[in-house]
Amino acid sequence: MSKTVRKNNNRAAANKTAAHEGGLRQAMTWAHTWIGVLLGGVLMVAFFMGSVAVFDREIDRWMMPATRIEAAPPGIDIDTVVPRAVEALAAGKPLREWAVTLPEARTPVMIARVRYAAAGGQIRLADPRTGALLPEVGTLGASSFFYPLHYNLHLRVWNIGYWLVGLAAMAMLAAIVSGVIVHVRIFRDFFTFRPRKQLQRSLLDLHNLTGVLALPFHAVISFSGICIVYMILIPAGINALYQQPNAFYDQALSGYSRQAAGVAAPMAPLGPMVEAARARWGGAAPAAIRVWNPGDANAVVKVSRSVGDRVSLADDAAYFDGATGALLHHAPLQPAATTQRFLTGMHFIAFDHWPLRWLYFLGGLAGCVLIGTGQLYWLDKRHARHGERGVRLAAAVTAAMTTGLVIATLAMMVANRLLPMTLPSREFIEAGLFFLVWLATAIHARVAMRAGSRTLVPWRQQCLAIAVLAVAAPVCNGLTTGDWLPLALARGQFAVAGVDIALLLTGALALTTARRVRRVAVARAATRAATAPNLEEADHAERA
Amino acid sequence: MNDSPSSLPSRGAIGPALAMTVRALAALAGSYAFTWGITAGGAVLGWRLGLPRSEAVLWFSMLAFLLFPLMSLWALVTRRLWRVWLVLLAGAAIGAGVAQWLGERLA
């Protein structure tokens, strides 16, 4: 009785606020749904690979065993090790430019890059203790494969990848706004999770829980992510006020550049320049040294500041005359540039802060759950309304974007440990395997689709594949490098050990999920056999 | 959640498929043109009002990434599509006009 009264009151209230209120929410729901359906896949790749990239340096150590070296003692002799690495890489050819990234807390190696005066260039890792080049790593690793996948999908033609990910990030912002409007009871739902209720109810609960819990993180990470690549996505302002984009960068980021003189001059020592820069930074550590036109009278040396001790990614660079060592330029950033560099730094999490690093990781994974549950919810509704034919392809794609993405990542890590180092173009074979396995997961999901089942996708098999690969990876690591988890822990190789532990946890989670999926399926079949007509009816009502 | 396009209220005289295309165009191309105009025009105005060039560019470039998703969402949910297009095109035209007449490109 009282229920009926309340329902009537609600209806009256709804009528009073006019169709506009109801209409707006309905339209927002529609927009939210289709934004998610159309861009959820790209968002999932961005969120998952972004979460992986939070630990890119650690995964790099895991995938590049030659770089598992002891940290260099503090105060390496820059004038010895840096030129040694650069000269080894230059191999006698004249250079237009070189750069060396110095080791820091999470990276025990130096990264040396050269650009030849003629054409082309090279990049190699070097040992900061000696300046000697390390052997070819034979992999793109996390920093050159998983991480770029996060922001450009490795689609570099016409910057298509940047545009797709940028669009997805803006779609995420629009989805957050529309999601909040759709969901006005947000704070009550935040405390609601009913894992054993009907599938759609649980999916929606989990969608709301992750959406609300990590809302500030998701909003900030999406916005700051787009702000990094403003010059690609919206060069409107630059076009209106500058003829040369480089003139803009120099002004905006307080850079400095000048033409080569064409007159040879020996280089001044780097050490005093680095010390002068440090003094200007109040003692902060240097992160990288870059030299334009080395050996020219107009050579320019750029010394940039480490960002390990603060959020902003401003490199606060000091520019020196390469021939005399005199300071040429060092100016602080202006407010807008400071803001942009702060946003960039918040996104990159290049600073040293382990608790925050893990929170970023978990926030990113919460984003994956948010996107995944949204897609599964849509699939289930569509399944109910249009039948199996209407969702088979979408279900296969969803599988590839969720479990498939994890399988491909793990398969690449296993391949990384099993492919022989002598293989030519080894890094591209590894990357190719990633994409092949990824495609295979979509095909498997479609081919092994369980007709007549509620969720269609062979989730259990894909979860088992994750479990097998996630356990195989640490074993392969132990077999090929000898750095078995307990040994790595004992030797203080926490990056390698941490990746191993994360892999094993992934495997355990996947195994639990696979067993749970099976148990639910069995229980469901049993209940259905017992009370077939009733359940079918209830099921139908729930899904409609 | 209702995922059928026909749930969107009031779409005027044109058919649903065409209306949907026009709406999607507004959400993508229309909103982008609007954002481009405001970013270019805003940067030029900011510079004319005394901001350093690069600062004016940066402030409005960052603003662009709040403007685009909001305009895009608005284009998706507002009933009267003609009003959406009017605002989007007006913003694009005014912004581009300001950038054209008041702008001056540094060599």
PDB file of C-alpha atoms in Angstrom, chain A residues 19-21 23-24 26-35 163 167 170-171 173-175 177-178 181-182 204 207 223 226-244 247-248 251-253 333-340 343 377-378 381-382 385-386, chain B residues 1-9 11 20 23-24 27-28 31-32 34-48 52-70 72-79 83 99-100 102-107:
ATOM      1  CA  ALA A  19       9.573  16.412 -19.489  1.00  0.00           C
ATOM      2  CA  HIS A  20      12.789  18.403 -19.757  1.00  0.00           C
ATOM      3  CA  GLU A  21      14.334  16.965 -16.599  1.00  0.00           C
ATOM      4  CA  GLY A  23      14.314  14.089 -21.129  1.00  0.00           C
ATOM      5  CA  LEU A  24      17.736  15.455 -20.295  1.00  0.00           C
ATOM      6  CA  GLN A  26      17.396  10.123 -20.822  1.00  0.00           C
ATOM      7  CA  ALA A  27      19.445  11.931 -23.456  1.00  0.00           C
ATOM      8  CA  MET A  28      22.481  11.885 -21.161  1.00  0.00           C
ATOM      9  CA  THR A  29      22.022   8.152 -20.679  1.00  0.00           C
ATOM     10  CA  TRP A  30      21.907   7.680 -24.416  1.00  0.00           C
ATOM     11  CA  ALA A  31      25.031   9.820 -24.942  1.00  0.00           C
ATOM     12  CA  HIS A  32      26.886   8.064 -22.098  1.00  0.00           C
ATOM     13  CA  THR A  33      26.038   4.654 -23.549  1.00  0.00           C
ATOM     14  CA  TRP A  34      27.187   5.392 -27.079  1.00  0.00           C
ATOM     15  CA  ILE A  35      30.307   7.273 -26.051  1.00  0.00           C
ATOM     16  CA  TRP A 163      43.894  11.665 -32.493  1.00  0.00           C
ATOM     17  CA  LEU A 167      39.305  11.803 -28.784  1.00  0.00           C
ATOM     18  CA  MET A 170      37.778  13.870 -24.313  1.00  0.00           C
ATOM     19  CA  ALA A 171      35.047  11.252 -24.608  1.00  0.00           C
ATOM     20  CA  LEU A 173      35.512  13.607 -19.789  1.00  0.00           C
ATOM     21  CA  ALA A 174      32.131  13.802 -21.504  1.00  0.00           C
ATOM     22  CA  ALA A 175      31.279  10.334 -20.166  1.00  0.00           C
ATOM     23  CA  VAL A 177      29.957  14.473 -16.835  1.00  0.00           C
ATOM     24  CA  SER A 178      27.057  12.548 -18.379  1.00  0.00           C
ATOM     25  CA  ILE A 181      24.112  13.461 -14.367  1.00  0.00           C
ATOM     26  CA  VAL A 182      22.625  10.046 -15.189  1.00  0.00           C
ATOM     27  CA  LEU A 204      26.169  -1.666 -12.703  1.00  0.00           C
ATOM     28  CA  HIS A 207      30.598   0.376 -12.702  1.00  0.00           C
ATOM     29  CA  PHE A 223      42.357  16.042 -18.827  1.00  0.00           C
ATOM     30  CA  ILE A 226      45.199  15.549 -23.463  1.00  0.00           C
ATOM     31  CA  CYS A 227      46.994  18.666 -22.263  1.00  0.00           C
ATOM     32  CA  ILE A 228      50.316  16.947 -22.981  1.00  0.00           C
ATOM     33  CA  VAL A 229      49.645  16.738 -26.716  1.00  0.00           C
ATOM     34  CA  TYR A 230      47.814  20.053 -27.219  1.00  0.00           C
ATOM     35  CA  MET A 231      50.163  20.961 -30.080  1.00  0.00           C
ATOM     36  CA  ILE A 232      48.975  17.955 -32.096  1.00  0.00           C
ATOM     37  CA  LEU A 233      45.286  18.071 -31.233  1.00  0.00           C
ATOM     38  CA  ILE A 234      44.587  21.804 -31.308  1.00  0.00           C
ATOM     39  CA  PRO A 235      47.404  23.883 -32.859  1.00  0.00           C
ATOM     40  CA  ALA A 236      44.886  26.733 -33.374  1.00  0.00           C
ATOM     41  CA  GLY A 237      46.586  29.226 -31.081  1.00  0.00           C
ATOM     42  CA  ILE A 238      50.063  28.392 -32.344  1.00  0.00           C
ATOM     43  CA  ASN A 239      48.874  28.832 -35.948  1.00  0.00           C
ATOM     44  CA  ALA A 240      47.291  32.163 -35.148  1.00  0.00           C
ATOM     45  CA  LEU A 241      50.331  33.702 -33.466  1.00  0.00           C
ATOM     46  CA  TYR A 242      53.416  31.978 -34.889  1.00  0.00           C
ATOM     47  CA  GLN A 243      54.790  31.102 -38.299  1.00  0.00           C
ATOM     48  CA  GLN A 244      57.194  28.528 -36.852  1.00  0.00           C
ATOM     49  CA  ALA A 247      59.578  29.665 -32.089  1.00  0.00           C
ATOM     50  CA  PHE A 248      56.535  28.939 -29.929  1.00  0.00           C
ATOM     51  CA  GLN A 251      59.176  30.945 -25.918  1.00  0.00           C
ATOM     52  CA  ALA A 252      56.693  28.733 -24.100  1.00  0.00           C
ATOM     53  CA  LEU A 253      59.187  26.373 -22.471  1.00  0.00           C
ATOM     54  CA  LEU A 333      58.582  29.273 -16.809  1.00  0.00           C
ATOM     55  CA  GLN A 334      55.651  31.659 -16.936  1.00  0.00           C
ATOM     56  CA  PRO A 335      52.284  30.812 -15.284  1.00  0.00           C
ATOM     57  CA  ALA A 336      50.529  29.003 -18.178  1.00  0.00           C
ATOM     58  CA  ALA A 337      53.631  26.977 -18.988  1.00  0.00           C
ATOM     59  CA  THR A 338      54.078  26.196 -15.292  1.00  0.00           C
ATOM     60  CA  THR A 339      50.477  24.982 -15.168  1.00  0.00           C
ATOM     61  CA  GLN A 340      50.882  22.858 -18.291  1.00  0.00           C
ATOM     62  CA  LEU A 343      49.549  18.859 -15.351  1.00  0.00           C
ATOM     63  CA  TYR A 377      26.367  -4.213 -19.083  1.00  0.00           C
ATOM     64  CA  TRP A 378      25.614  -2.876 -22.548  1.00  0.00           C
ATOM     65  CA  LYS A 381      21.176  -5.574 -22.354  1.00  0.00           C
ATOM     66  CA  ARG A 382      21.659  -5.824 -26.068  1.00  0.00           C
ATOM     67  CA  ARG A 385      16.877  -7.263 -26.623  1.00  0.00           C
ATOM     68  CA  HIS A 386      18.391  -8.380 -29.914  1.00  0.00           C
TER      69      HIS A 386
ATOM     70  CA  MET B   1      19.957   2.319 -19.817  1.00  0.00           C
ATOM     71  CA  ASN B   2      18.151   2.941 -23.056  1.00  0.00           C
ATOM     72  CA  ASP B   3      20.472   2.519 -25.984  1.00  0.00           C
ATOM     73  CA  SER B   4      18.139   2.991 -28.892  1.00  0.00           C
ATOM     74  CA  PRO B   5      18.646   6.188 -30.863  1.00  0.00           C
ATOM     75  CA  SER B   6      14.884   6.670 -31.089  1.00  0.00           C
ATOM     76  CA  SER B   7      14.872   7.396 -27.360  1.00  0.00           C
ATOM     77  CA  LEU B   8      16.352  10.799 -28.033  1.00  0.00           C
ATOM     78  CA  PRO B   9      13.510  13.267 -27.765  1.00  0.00           C
ATOM     79  CA  ARG B  11      14.236  15.488 -33.686  1.00  0.00           C
ATOM     80  CA  MET B  20      21.702  11.090 -36.066  1.00  0.00           C
ATOM     81  CA  ARG B  23      24.062  15.209 -34.557  1.00  0.00           C
ATOM     82  CA  ALA B  24      27.247  13.114 -34.723  1.00  0.00           C
ATOM     83  CA  ALA B  27      29.471  16.499 -31.761  1.00  0.00           C
ATOM     84  CA  LEU B  28      32.699  15.917 -33.687  1.00  0.00           C
ATOM     85  CA  SER B  31      32.473  21.069 -31.761  1.00  0.00           C
ATOM     86  CA  TYR B  32      36.011  20.917 -33.107  1.00  0.00           C
ATOM     87  CA  PHE B  34      33.966  25.807 -32.391  1.00  0.00           C
ATOM     88  CA  THR B  35      36.912  24.847 -30.175  1.00  0.00           C
ATOM     89  CA  TRP B  36      39.404  25.769 -32.879  1.00  0.00           C
ATOM     90  CA  GLY B  37      37.797  29.197 -33.286  1.00  0.00           C
ATOM     91  CA  ILE B  38      37.677  29.947 -29.557  1.00  0.00           C
ATOM     92  CA  THR B  39      41.263  28.737 -29.053  1.00  0.00           C
ATOM     93  CA  ALA B  40      42.661  30.793 -31.918  1.00  0.00           C
ATOM     94  CA  GLY B  41      40.521  33.878 -31.213  1.00  0.00           C
ATOM     95  CA  GLY B  42      41.064  33.643 -27.462  1.00  0.00           C
ATOM     96  CA  ALA B  43      44.818  33.321 -27.812  1.00  0.00           C
ATOM     97  CA  VAL B  44      44.952  36.351 -30.113  1.00  0.00           C
ATOM     98  CA  LEU B  45      42.714  38.400 -27.804  1.00  0.00           C
ATOM     99  CA  GLY B  46      44.770  37.371 -24.766  1.00  0.00           C
ATOM    100  CA  TRP B  47      47.914  38.469 -26.532  1.00  0.00           C
ATOM    101  CA  ARG B  48      46.338  41.776 -27.599  1.00  0.00           C
ATOM    102  CA  PRO B  52      52.908  37.002 -23.678  1.00  0.00           C
ATOM    103  CA  ARG B  53      52.200  35.172 -26.962  1.00  0.00           C
ATOM    104  CA  SER B  54      53.142  31.719 -25.751  1.00  0.00           C
ATOM    105  CA  GLU B  55      51.160  32.133 -22.520  1.00  0.00           C
ATOM    106  CA  ALA B  56      48.022  33.172 -24.386  1.00  0.00           C
ATOM    107  CA  VAL B  57      48.402  30.131 -26.645  1.00  0.00           C
ATOM    108  CA  LEU B  58      48.890  27.756 -23.712  1.00  0.00           C
ATOM    109  CA  TRP B  59      45.968  29.023 -21.595  1.00  0.00           C
ATOM    110  CA  PHE B  60      43.529  28.707 -24.464  1.00  0.00           C
ATOM    111  CA  SER B  61      44.949  25.382 -25.649  1.00  0.00           C
ATOM    112  CA  MET B  62      44.260  23.895 -22.212  1.00  0.00           C
ATOM    113  CA  LEU B  63      40.817  25.507 -22.091  1.00  0.00           C
ATOM    114  CA  ALA B  64      40.119  23.834 -25.439  1.00  0.00           C
ATOM    115  CA  PHE B  65      40.156  20.420 -23.803  1.00  0.00           C
ATOM    116  CA  LEU B  66      37.391  21.412 -21.415  1.00  0.00           C
ATOM    117  CA  LEU B  67      35.432  23.186 -24.155  1.00  0.00           C
ATOM    118  CA  PHE B  68      35.426  20.361 -26.680  1.00  0.00           C
ATOM    119  CA  PRO B  69      33.991  17.604 -24.455  1.00  0.00           C
ATOM    120  CA  LEU B  70      31.354  19.957 -23.019  1.00  0.00           C
ATOM    121  CA  SER B  72      30.312  17.777 -27.819  1.00  0.00           C
ATOM    122  CA  LEU B  73      28.140  16.428 -25.011  1.00  0.00           C
ATOM    123  CA  TRP B  74      25.802  19.383 -25.359  1.00  0.00           C
ATOM    124  CA  ALA B  75      25.479  18.625 -29.077  1.00  0.00           C
ATOM    125  CA  LEU B  76      24.587  15.047 -28.226  1.00  0.00           C
ATOM    126  CA  VAL B  77      21.880  15.799 -25.676  1.00  0.00           C
ATOM    127  CA  THR B  78      20.202  19.045 -26.738  1.00  0.00           C
ATOM    128  CA  ARG B  79      16.880  18.621 -28.477  1.00  0.00           C
ATOM    129  CA  ARG B  83      20.401  25.759 -32.110  1.00  0.00           C
ATOM    130  CA  ALA B  99      42.227  35.530 -35.040  1.00  0.00           C
ATOM    131  CA  GLN B 100      42.247  36.718 -38.657  1.00  0.00           C
ATOM    132  CA  LEU B 102      43.663  40.913 -34.777  1.00  0.00           C
ATOM    133  CA  GLY B 103      46.264  38.180 -35.146  1.00  0.00           C
ATOM    134  CA  GLU B 104      49.814  38.682 -36.302  1.00  0.00           C
ATOM    135  CA  ARG B 105      52.080  35.713 -36.834  1.00  0.00           C
ATOM    136  CA  LEU B 106      55.558  35.966 -35.366  1.00  0.00           C
ATOM    137  CA  ALA B 107      58.170  35.036 -37.952  1.00  0.00           C
TER     138      ALA B 107
END
